[in-house]
CSV table of C-alpha atoms and ligand atoms in Angstrom, one decimal:
chain,number,residue,atom,x,y,z
A,1,MET,CA,108.8,95.8,79.3
A,2,GLN,CA,105.2,97.0,78.7
A,3,GLN,CA,104.1,99.6,81.2
A,4,THR,CA,101.2,98.6,83.4
A,5,LYS,CA,98.1,100.7,83.4
A,6,SER,CA,98.9,101.9,86.9
A,7,GLU,CA,102.4,102.9,85.8
A,8,LYS,CA,100.9,104.9,82.9
A,9,LEU,CA,98.3,106.5,85.2
A,10,PHE,CA,100.9,107.3,87.8
A,11,ALA,CA,103.2,109.0,85.2
A,12,LYS,CA,100.2,111.0,84.0
A,13,ALA,CA,99.0,111.9,87.5
A,14,GLN,CA,102.5,113.3,88.3
A,15,LYS,CA,102.0,115.9,85.6
A,16,TYR,CA,99.0,117.4,87.3
A,17,ILE,CA,99.1,116.4,91.0
A,18,PRO,CA,102.1,116.9,93.3
A,19,GLY,CA,103.7,113.4,93.6
A,20,GLY,CA,100.8,112.1,91.6
A,21,VAL,CA,98.6,111.7,94.7
A,22,ASN,CA,96.1,113.7,96.7
A,23,SER,CA,97.6,112.5,99.9
A,24,PRO,CA,101.3,111.8,100.4
A,25,VAL,CA,101.2,108.4,102.0
A,26,ARG,CA,99.4,107.0,98.9
A,27,SER,CA,102.6,107.6,96.8
A,28,PHE,CA,104.3,104.5,98.1
A,29,ARG,CA,107.4,106.5,98.9
A,30,ALA,CA,107.6,104.8,102.2
A,31,VAL,CA,107.8,101.3,100.5
A,32,GLY,CA,109.0,102.1,97.0
A,33,GLY,CA,107.5,101.2,93.7
A,34,THR,CA,104.4,102.4,91.8
A,35,PRO,CA,101.1,102.6,93.7
A,36,PRO,CA,98.4,100.5,92.0
A,37,PHE,CA,95.6,102.7,90.8
A,38,ILE,CA,92.5,101.2,92.2
A,39,ALA,CA,89.6,100.7,89.8
A,40,ARG,CA,87.0,99.2,92.2
A,41,GLY,CA,86.3,97.6,95.5
A,42,SER,CA,83.7,95.1,96.7
A,43,GLY,CA,83.5,93.7,100.2
A,44,SER,CA,87.1,92.9,101.4
A,45,HIS,CA,88.6,93.0,97.9
A,46,ILE,CA,89.9,95.7,95.6
A,47,TRP,CA,91.0,95.5,92.0
A,48,ASP,CA,93.6,97.8,90.3
A,49,ALA,CA,93.5,99.3,86.8
A,50,ASP,CA,95.3,96.2,85.5
A,51,GLY,CA,92.7,93.8,86.9
A,52,ASN,CA,94.9,92.6,89.8
A,53,GLU,CA,92.8,91.6,92.8
A,54,TYR,CA,93.9,92.2,96.4
A,55,ILE,CA,92.5,91.4,99.8
A,56,ASP,CA,92.4,94.9,101.3
A,57,TYR,CA,93.5,95.6,104.8
A,58,LEU,CA,93.7,99.4,104.4
A,59,GLY,CA,89.9,100.0,104.0
A,60,SER,CA,90.7,103.6,102.8
A,61,TRP,CA,92.8,104.1,106.1
A,62,GLY,CA,89.9,103.0,108.3
A,63,PRO,CA,86.5,104.3,107.1
A,64,LEU,CA,85.4,101.1,105.3
A,65,VAL,CA,84.7,99.0,108.4
A,66,LEU,CA,81.8,97.4,106.4
A,67,GLY,CA,84.0,96.7,103.4
A,68,HIS,CA,83.8,98.3,100.0
A,69,ALA,CA,80.5,99.2,98.3
A,70,HIS,CA,78.3,97.8,101.0
A,71,PRO,CA,74.7,97.6,99.7
A,72,ALA,CA,73.3,99.6,102.6
A,73,VAL,CA,75.7,102.4,102.0
A,74,VAL,CA,75.3,102.4,98.2
A,75,ASP,CA,71.5,102.4,98.5
A,76,ALA,CA,71.6,105.3,101.0
A,77,LEU,CA,73.8,107.2,98.6
A,78,ILE,CA,71.6,106.6,95.6
A,79,LYS,CA,68.5,107.7,97.5
A,80,ALA,CA,70.2,110.8,98.8
A,81,ALA,CA,71.8,111.8,95.5
A,82,GLU,CA,68.4,111.5,93.7
A,83,ALA,CA,67.1,114.1,96.1
A,84,GLY,CA,70.0,116.5,95.6
A,85,THR,CA,73.6,116.5,96.8
A,86,SER,CA,73.9,119.6,98.9
A,87,PHE,CA,71.8,122.6,99.9
A,88,GLY,CA,74.0,124.6,102.2
A,89,ALA,CA,70.9,124.6,104.5
A,90,PRO,CA,69.9,122.3,107.4
A,91,VAL,CA,68.7,118.9,106.4
A,92,ALA,CA,67.1,116.2,108.6
A,93,GLN,CA,69.8,113.6,108.0
A,94,GLU,CA,72.5,115.7,109.7
A,95,VAL,CA,70.4,115.8,112.8
A,96,ASP,CA,70.0,112.0,112.6
A,97,LEU,CA,73.8,111.5,112.4
A,98,ALA,CA,74.5,114.0,115.2
A,99,ARG,CA,71.9,112.4,117.4
A,100,PHE,CA,73.2,108.9,116.7
A,101,ILE,CA,76.8,109.9,117.7
A,102,CYS,CA,75.6,111.7,120.8
A,103,ALA,CA,73.6,108.6,121.8
A,104,SER,CA,76.7,106.4,121.3
A,105,MET,CA,79.2,108.5,123.2
A,106,PRO,CA,77.9,109.7,126.6
A,107,SER,CA,80.8,112.3,126.8
A,108,ILE,CA,79.3,114.1,123.8
A,109,ASP,CA,76.2,116.2,124.5
A,110,MET,CA,76.5,118.2,121.3
A,111,ILE,CA,78.5,117.7,118.1
A,112,ARG,CA,79.5,119.8,115.0
A,113,LEU,CA,79.9,118.0,111.7
A,114,VAL,CA,82.8,119.0,109.5
A,115,ASN,CA,84.5,117.5,106.4
A,116,SER,CA,87.7,115.8,107.6
A,117,GLY,CA,89.5,114.7,110.7
A,118,THR,CA,91.9,117.6,110.2
A,119,GLU,CA,89.0,120.1,110.5
A,120,ALA,CA,87.7,118.3,113.5
A,121,CYS,CA,91.0,118.4,115.4
A,122,MET,CA,91.8,122.0,114.3
A,123,SER,CA,88.4,123.1,115.5
A,124,ALA,CA,88.5,121.2,118.8
A,125,ILE,CA,91.8,122.8,119.6
A,126,ARG,CA,90.4,126.3,118.8
A,127,LEU,CA,87.4,125.5,121.0
A,128,ALA,CA,89.7,124.3,123.9
A,129,ARG,CA,91.6,127.6,123.6
A,130,ALA,CA,88.3,129.6,123.6
A,131,HIS,CA,87.0,127.7,126.6
A,132,THR,CA,90.2,128.0,128.7
A,133,GLY,CA,91.5,131.3,127.5
A,134,ARG,CA,94.9,129.6,127.2
A,135,ASP,CA,97.1,129.3,124.1
A,136,LYS,CA,99.3,126.2,124.4
A,137,ILE,CA,98.5,122.6,123.6
A,138,ILE,CA,100.2,119.4,124.2
A,139,LYS,CA,100.4,116.7,121.5
A,140,PHE,CA,102.5,113.5,121.5
A,141,ALA,CA,105.4,112.7,119.2
A,142,GLY,CA,104.2,110.0,116.8
A,143,CYS,CA,100.6,111.0,117.0
A,144,TYR,CA,98.9,112.7,114.0
A,145,HIS,CA,95.8,114.8,114.2
A,146,GLY,CA,95.6,116.1,110.6
A,147,HIS,CA,97.6,118.9,108.9
A,148,ALA,CA,96.6,122.1,110.7
A,149,ASP,CA,99.6,124.3,111.0
A,150,GLY,CA,100.0,124.0,114.8
A,151,LEU,CA,99.9,120.2,114.7
A,152,LEU,CA,102.8,119.8,112.2
A,153,VAL,CA,105.3,120.1,115.0
A,154,LYS,CA,108.0,118.0,116.6
A,155,ALA,CA,109.6,118.3,120.0
A,156,GLY,CA,111.9,121.3,120.6
A,157,SER,CA,115.5,120.9,121.7
A,158,GLY,CA,114.7,121.0,125.4
A,159,ALA,CA,112.2,118.6,127.0
A,160,MET,CA,109.5,121.1,127.0
A,161,THR,CA,110.7,124.0,124.9
A,162,HIS,CA,108.6,125.2,122.0
A,163,GLY,CA,107.7,122.9,119.2
A,164,ILE,CA,109.5,123.0,115.9
A,165,PRO,CA,107.6,122.9,112.6
A,166,THR,CA,107.8,119.6,110.7
A,167,SER,CA,106.5,121.2,107.5
A,168,ALA,CA,107.7,124.1,105.4
A,169,GLY,CA,105.3,127.0,105.6
A,170,VAL,CA,104.5,126.6,109.3
A,171,PRO,CA,105.6,129.8,111.1
A,172,GLU,CA,107.8,129.3,114.3
A,173,SER,CA,105.2,131.4,116.1
A,174,TYR,CA,102.5,128.8,115.4
A,175,ALA,CA,104.7,125.9,116.3
A,176,SER,CA,105.7,127.6,119.5
A,177,GLU,CA,102.2,127.1,121.0
A,178,THR,CA,102.5,123.4,120.7
A,179,LEU,CA,104.4,121.3,123.2
A,180,VAL,CA,105.4,117.7,122.3
A,181,ALA,CA,105.3,115.0,124.9
A,182,ASP,CA,106.1,111.3,124.7
A,183,TYR,CA,103.3,108.8,124.3
A,184,ASN,CA,102.9,106.5,127.3
A,185,ASP,CA,105.2,108.7,129.4
A,186,LEU,CA,103.1,110.7,131.9
A,187,SER,CA,106.2,112.4,133.3
A,188,SER,CA,106.7,114.2,130.0
A,189,VAL,CA,103.2,115.6,130.4
A,190,GLU,CA,103.8,116.6,134.0
A,191,GLU,CA,107.0,118.4,132.9
A,192,ALA,CA,105.0,120.4,130.3
A,193,PHE,CA,102.4,121.5,132.9
A,194,ALA,CA,105.2,122.4,135.4
A,195,ALA,CA,106.8,124.5,132.7
A,196,PHE,CA,103.5,126.3,131.8
A,197,PRO,CA,101.2,125.9,134.8
A,198,GLU,CA,98.4,128.1,133.7
A,199,GLY,CA,99.2,128.2,130.0
A,200,ILE,CA,98.0,124.9,128.5
A,201,ALA,CA,94.5,124.7,127.0
A,202,ALA,CA,94.4,121.1,126.2
A,203,VAL,CA,96.1,117.8,125.7
A,204,ILE,CA,95.2,116.0,122.4
A,205,VAL,CA,95.9,112.3,122.2
A,206,GLU,CA,95.1,109.3,120.0
A,207,PRO,CA,93.7,107.0,122.8
A,208,VAL,CA,95.2,104.2,120.8
A,209,ALA,CA,98.0,105.5,118.6
A,210,GLY,CA,97.6,104.5,115.0
A,211,ASN,CA,99.9,107.0,113.3
A,212,MET,CA,103.2,105.6,114.4
A,213,GLY,CA,101.8,102.2,113.7
A,214,VAL,CA,99.4,100.8,116.4
A,215,VAL,CA,100.7,101.5,119.9
A,216,PRO,CA,98.2,100.8,122.7
A,217,PRO,CA,98.0,103.1,125.7
A,218,ALA,CA,100.1,101.7,128.6
A,219,PRO,CA,98.1,100.8,131.6
A,220,GLY,CA,97.2,104.0,133.5
A,221,PHE,CA,98.4,106.3,130.7
A,222,LEU,CA,94.9,107.6,129.7
A,223,GLN,CA,93.7,107.7,133.3
A,224,GLY,CA,96.8,109.7,134.1
A,225,LEU,CA,96.1,112.2,131.3
A,226,ARG,CA,92.6,112.6,132.6
A,227,ARG,CA,93.9,113.2,136.2
A,228,ILE,CA,96.6,115.7,135.1
A,229,THR,CA,94.4,117.7,132.8
A,230,GLN,CA,91.7,117.9,135.5
A,231,GLU,CA,94.3,119.0,138.1
A,232,HIS,CA,95.5,121.8,135.8
A,233,GLY,CA,92.2,123.0,134.4
A,234,ALA,CA,93.1,121.9,130.8
A,235,LEU,CA,90.8,120.0,128.5
A,236,LEU,CA,91.5,116.4,127.4
A,237,ILE,CA,90.8,115.9,123.7
A,238,PHE,CA,90.5,112.3,122.5
A,239,ASP,CA,91.2,112.1,118.8
A,240,GLU,CA,89.0,109.2,117.9
A,241,VAL,CA,89.2,109.7,114.1
A,242,ILE,CA,90.5,106.2,113.8
A,243,THR,CA,89.1,104.5,117.0
A,244,GLY,CA,85.6,106.0,117.0
A,245,PHE,CA,83.2,103.2,116.1
A,246,ARG,CA,86.2,101.1,115.2
A,247,LEU,CA,87.0,99.6,118.6
A,248,GLU,CA,83.4,99.6,119.7
A,249,ALA,CA,80.3,101.8,119.3
A,250,GLY,CA,81.5,104.0,122.2
A,251,GLY,CA,85.0,104.2,120.8
A,252,ALA,CA,88.2,104.0,122.9
A,253,GLN,CA,86.6,106.1,125.6
A,254,ALA,CA,84.2,103.3,126.3
A,255,ARG,CA,86.8,100.6,125.9
A,256,PHE,CA,89.1,102.3,128.4
A,257,GLY,CA,86.5,103.9,130.6
A,258,ILE,CA,87.7,107.5,130.2
A,259,THR,CA,85.5,110.6,129.8
A,260,PRO,CA,87.3,113.1,127.7
A,261,ASP,CA,86.2,116.8,127.5
A,262,LEU,CA,86.1,116.8,123.7
A,263,THR,CA,86.2,114.1,121.1
A,264,THR,CA,87.1,114.3,117.5
A,265,LEU,CA,85.8,111.8,114.9
A,266,GLY,CA,86.1,111.0,111.2
A,267,LYS,CA,86.6,108.1,108.9
A,268,ILE,CA,83.9,105.5,109.9
A,269,ILE,CA,81.3,108.2,110.6
A,270,GLY,CA,81.4,109.1,106.9
A,271,GLY,CA,81.3,105.6,105.7
A,272,GLY,CA,83.8,106.5,103.0
A,273,LEU,CA,82.6,110.0,102.3
A,274,PRO,CA,84.1,113.2,103.8
A,275,VAL,CA,82.8,113.6,107.3
A,276,GLY,CA,84.6,114.7,110.5
A,277,ALA,CA,83.1,115.9,113.7
A,278,TYR,CA,84.0,117.4,117.1
A,279,GLY,CA,81.8,117.2,120.2
A,280,GLY,CA,81.7,117.3,123.9
A,281,ARG,CA,80.0,118.7,127.0
A,282,ARG,CA,77.2,121.2,126.3
A,283,GLU,CA,78.9,124.0,128.3
A,284,ILE,CA,81.9,123.8,126.0
A,285,MET,CA,80.1,123.3,122.7
A,286,GLU,CA,77.8,126.3,123.4
A,287,LEU,CA,80.9,128.4,122.7
A,288,VAL,CA,80.7,127.4,119.0
A,289,ALA,CA,79.2,129.9,116.5
A,290,PRO,CA,76.5,130.8,116.0
A,291,LEU,CA,75.8,130.2,119.7
A,292,GLY,CA,79.0,131.5,121.0
A,293,PRO,CA,82.2,133.4,120.0
A,294,MET,CA,84.3,130.5,118.6
A,295,TYR,CA,84.0,130.5,114.9
A,296,GLN,CA,84.0,127.5,112.6
A,297,ALA,CA,82.2,126.9,109.3
A,298,GLY,CA,82.0,124.7,106.2
A,299,THR,CA,80.1,124.8,102.9
A,300,LEU,CA,79.6,121.1,102.7
A,301,SER,CA,79.5,120.2,106.4
A,302,GLY,CA,76.7,117.8,107.1
A,303,ASN,CA,75.8,117.4,103.4
A,304,PRO,CA,73.1,114.9,102.7
A,305,LEU,CA,75.3,112.5,100.8
A,306,ALA,CA,78.1,112.2,103.4
A,307,VAL,CA,75.7,111.9,106.3
A,308,ALA,CA,73.7,109.3,104.5
A,309,ALA,CA,76.7,107.1,104.0
A,310,GLY,CA,77.8,107.7,107.6
A,311,LEU,CA,74.4,107.0,109.1
A,312,ALA,CA,74.0,103.8,107.0
A,313,THR,CA,77.4,102.6,108.2
A,314,LEU,CA,76.8,103.3,111.8
A,315,GLN,CA,73.4,101.7,111.7
A,316,GLU,CA,74.9,98.5,110.2
A,317,LEU,CA,77.4,98.5,113.1
A,318,THR,CA,74.6,98.1,115.6
A,319,ARG,CA,73.9,94.6,114.4
A,320,PRO,CA,74.4,92.1,117.2
A,321,GLY,CA,77.9,90.5,117.2
A,322,THR,CA,79.5,93.2,115.1
A,323,TYR,CA,82.5,94.0,117.3
A,324,GLU,CA,82.9,90.4,118.4
A,325,LYS,CA,83.3,89.4,114.7
A,326,LEU,CA,85.8,92.2,114.1
A,327,GLU,CA,87.7,91.1,117.1
A,328,SER,CA,87.8,87.4,116.3
A,329,MET,CA,88.7,87.9,112.7
A,330,ALA,CA,91.5,90.3,113.6
A,331,ALA,CA,92.8,87.9,116.2
A,332,ARG,CA,92.8,85.0,113.7
A,333,LEU,CA,94.9,87.2,111.3
A,334,THR,CA,97.4,88.4,113.8
A,335,GLU,CA,97.8,85.1,115.6
A,336,GLY,CA,98.3,83.4,112.2
A,337,LEU,CA,100.9,86.0,111.0
A,338,THR,CA,102.7,85.8,114.4
A,339,GLU,CA,103.1,82.0,114.0
A,340,VAL,CA,104.6,82.5,110.5
A,341,PHE,CA,107.0,85.3,111.5
A,342,ASP,CA,108.1,83.3,114.6
A,343,ARG,CA,108.6,80.1,112.5
A,344,LYS,CA,110.6,82.1,110.0
A,345,GLU,CA,112.5,83.7,112.8
A,346,VAL,CA,111.8,87.2,111.6
A,347,PRO,CA,112.3,89.8,114.4
A,348,SER,CA,108.8,91.2,114.6
A,349,THR,CA,105.9,92.0,116.9
A,350,ILE,CA,102.3,92.6,116.0
A,351,ASN,CA,100.3,95.2,118.0
A,352,ARG,CA,96.6,94.9,117.8
A,353,VAL,CA,93.7,96.6,119.5
A,354,GLY,CA,90.3,95.4,118.3
A,355,SER,CA,90.4,95.4,114.5
A,356,MET,CA,93.3,97.8,114.0
A,357,PHE,CA,96.8,96.4,113.9
A,358,THR,CA,100.4,96.9,112.9
A,359,GLY,CA,103.1,94.3,112.2
A,360,PHE,CA,106.4,95.9,113.3
A,361,PHE,CA,109.6,94.6,111.9
A,362,ASN,CA,111.2,94.9,115.4
A,363,HIS,CA,111.6,92.2,118.0
A,364,GLY,CA,109.4,94.2,120.3
A,365,PRO,CA,107.9,95.2,122.6
A,366,VAL,CA,106.7,98.3,120.7
A,367,ALA,CA,105.2,100.6,123.3
A,368,SER,CA,106.8,103.9,122.5
A,369,LEU,CA,107.9,106.0,119.5
A,370,ALA,CA,111.5,105.3,120.4
A,371,GLN,CA,110.8,101.5,120.0
A,372,VAL,CA,108.9,102.1,116.8
A,373,GLU,CA,111.9,103.9,115.4
A,374,GLN,CA,114.0,100.8,115.8
A,375,CYS,CA,112.0,99.0,113.1
A,376,ASP,CA,113.6,97.5,110.1
A,377,VAL,CA,111.9,99.7,107.6
A,378,PRO,CA,113.5,98.2,104.5
A,379,GLY,CA,112.4,94.8,105.8
A,380,HIS,CA,108.9,96.0,106.1
A,381,ALA,CA,109.0,97.4,102.6
A,382,ARG,CA,110.2,94.0,101.2
A,383,PHE,CA,107.4,92.2,103.1
A,384,PHE,CA,104.9,94.8,101.9
A,385,HIS,CA,105.8,94.2,98.2
A,386,GLY,CA,105.9,90.4,98.7
A,387,MET,CA,102.4,90.5,100.1
A,388,LEU,CA,101.2,92.8,97.3
A,389,GLU,CA,102.6,90.4,94.7
A,390,ASN,CA,100.6,87.7,96.5
A,391,GLY,CA,97.4,89.6,96.3
A,392,VAL,CA,97.3,91.2,99.8
A,393,TYR,CA,97.2,95.0,100.1
A,394,LEU,CA,98.6,96.2,103.5
A,395,ALA,CA,99.2,99.8,104.6
A,396,PRO,CA,102.1,101.1,102.5
A,397,SER,CA,104.1,102.3,105.5
A,398,GLN,CA,105.6,100.7,108.6
A,399,PHE,CA,104.1,103.5,110.6
A,400,GLU,CA,100.5,103.1,109.8
A,401,ALA,CA,97.6,100.8,110.9
A,402,GLY,CA,95.9,98.1,109.1
A,403,PHE,CA,92.2,97.3,109.5
A,404,ILE,CA,89.9,94.3,109.3
A,405,SER,CA,86.3,94.9,108.1
A,406,LEU,CA,83.1,93.0,108.6
A,407,ALA,CA,83.5,91.8,104.9
A,408,HIS,CA,86.7,89.9,105.6
A,409,THR,CA,86.2,86.1,105.6
A,410,GLU,CA,88.1,83.2,107.2
A,411,GLU,CA,89.2,82.4,103.6
A,412,ASP,CA,90.7,85.9,103.2
A,413,ILE,CA,92.6,85.5,106.5
A,414,ASP,CA,93.9,82.1,105.7
A,415,ARG,CA,95.0,83.3,102.2
A,416,THR,CA,96.7,86.2,103.8
A,417,ILE,CA,98.7,83.9,106.2
A,418,ALA,CA,99.7,81.8,103.2
A,419,ALA,CA,100.8,84.9,101.4
A,420,ALA,CA,103.0,85.9,104.3
A,421,GLU,CA,104.5,82.4,104.2
A,422,ALA,CA,105.3,82.9,100.6
A,423,ALA,CA,106.5,86.5,101.1
A,424,LEU,CA,109.0,85.4,103.8
A,425,ALA,CA,110.1,82.3,101.9
B,1,LIG,P1,91.8,113.6,107.7
B,1,LIG,O1,92.0,115.1,107.7
B,1,LIG,O2,92.9,112.9,106.9
B,1,LIG,O3,90.4,113.1,107.4
B,1,LIG,O4,92.0,113.1,109.2
B,1,LIG,C1,93.2,113.5,109.9
B,1,LIG,C2,93.5,112.5,111.1
B,1,LIG,C3,93.2,112.9,112.3
B,1,LIG,N1,93.4,112.1,113.4
B,1,LIG,C4,93.8,110.8,113.2
B,1,LIG,C5,94.0,110.0,114.4
B,1,LIG,C6,94.1,110.4,111.9
B,1,LIG,O5,94.6,109.1,111.8
B,1,LIG,C7,93.9,111.2,110.8
B,1,LIG,C8,94.3,110.8,109.4
B,1,LIG,N2,94.9,109.5,109.3
B,1,LIG,C9,95.7,109.3,108.1
B,1,LIG,C10,96.3,107.9,108.1
B,1,LIG,N3,96.8,107.5,109.4
B,1,LIG,C11,94.9,109.5,106.8
B,1,LIG,C12,95.6,109.0,105.6
B,1,LIG,C13,96.2,110.1,104.8
B,1,LIG,O6,96.8,111.0,105.3
B,1,LIG,O7,96.1,110.0,103.6
């Protein structure tokens, strides 16, 4: 049978790039098959190298909340590029983006722009350690904060023994400074602080988990983290790389009424270009070089192209009705899919917060990693491919989030629901 263009490209890519991809989850190993090589996107649709069209619910894993090739973003990029792509020197646009973010999130007095969510989280943890003089951090099993060594860690044997590396190349000594607690389980956090009363610099958390699939915070969970960290003199870091400007302009911290000490951002604030950021109270941020002793740097941090795309995106999001539209379209989708799954008697539950969602192949509820791990992963993979064949591109992993953009239409949603009907036939 004639190879598709994507198959040929994938074979070629695997000669030069590990796994043929520049980020593992794109390889489709979680769902099987050959990943379509995407040729272009416009609005809520993408086209692959063979000309197949898809309704896109990945949106580049979250950044494209406006949809693909939004005119405001493209125009801003053209204008910026014509004036030069990077100077390694201060430019006015990075001040504009920083000011915009600070104005949107009251917990952030000052912010440092970097090039990825990984950099943002890595730097925020270093800053928390510098501020507290403590070495240990707490993360949650199932949450992901980028690939810095100390964050590629799973729970140790005992409840609160040292973390164990989840990746080759991470020294035990690095992993040992990371304690792994259970999401939505405050007692596991209390245990960690009891075990290391003066030793924990920070708790880093996805305020809405997206990296085990979407798992909302249980009532009181985030408030509990705020209380416990305050009691123990540790910082609370909200990793809002996904939720920042996704759930609302003020992010999850506005939605849930929590004031973290530090916030990390990414994805949407770059509008599809590489931007990450970390920020927080002035007294903490003033520790960051060149002001203070905590070092962090980056050649392309705050470059004119990336901040132009980010600023254009954030400005578009200020239009009246933006978040109401995202919410209503996402509800239309998940309610429609739930009706189909229920009618087909597929054991499933859909978790949604705002315009981020995951359909779990699990009768639910799914409120913890343990429940996530009970999912029918092969069933998800079959559904994923059924949807792909019907022109719908979902996240190629059961343990990831899907996203609605402002470009999605009611017709997109209705076609998606029809595709699910066909995929489950
Ligand atoms: P990046 O370094 O990939 O820009 O950001 C890391 C990161 C940090 N925090 C959260 C909450 C994140 O979700 C991420 C990255 N998310 C993954 C998908 N869930 C990116 C996709 C990929 O790894 O290719």
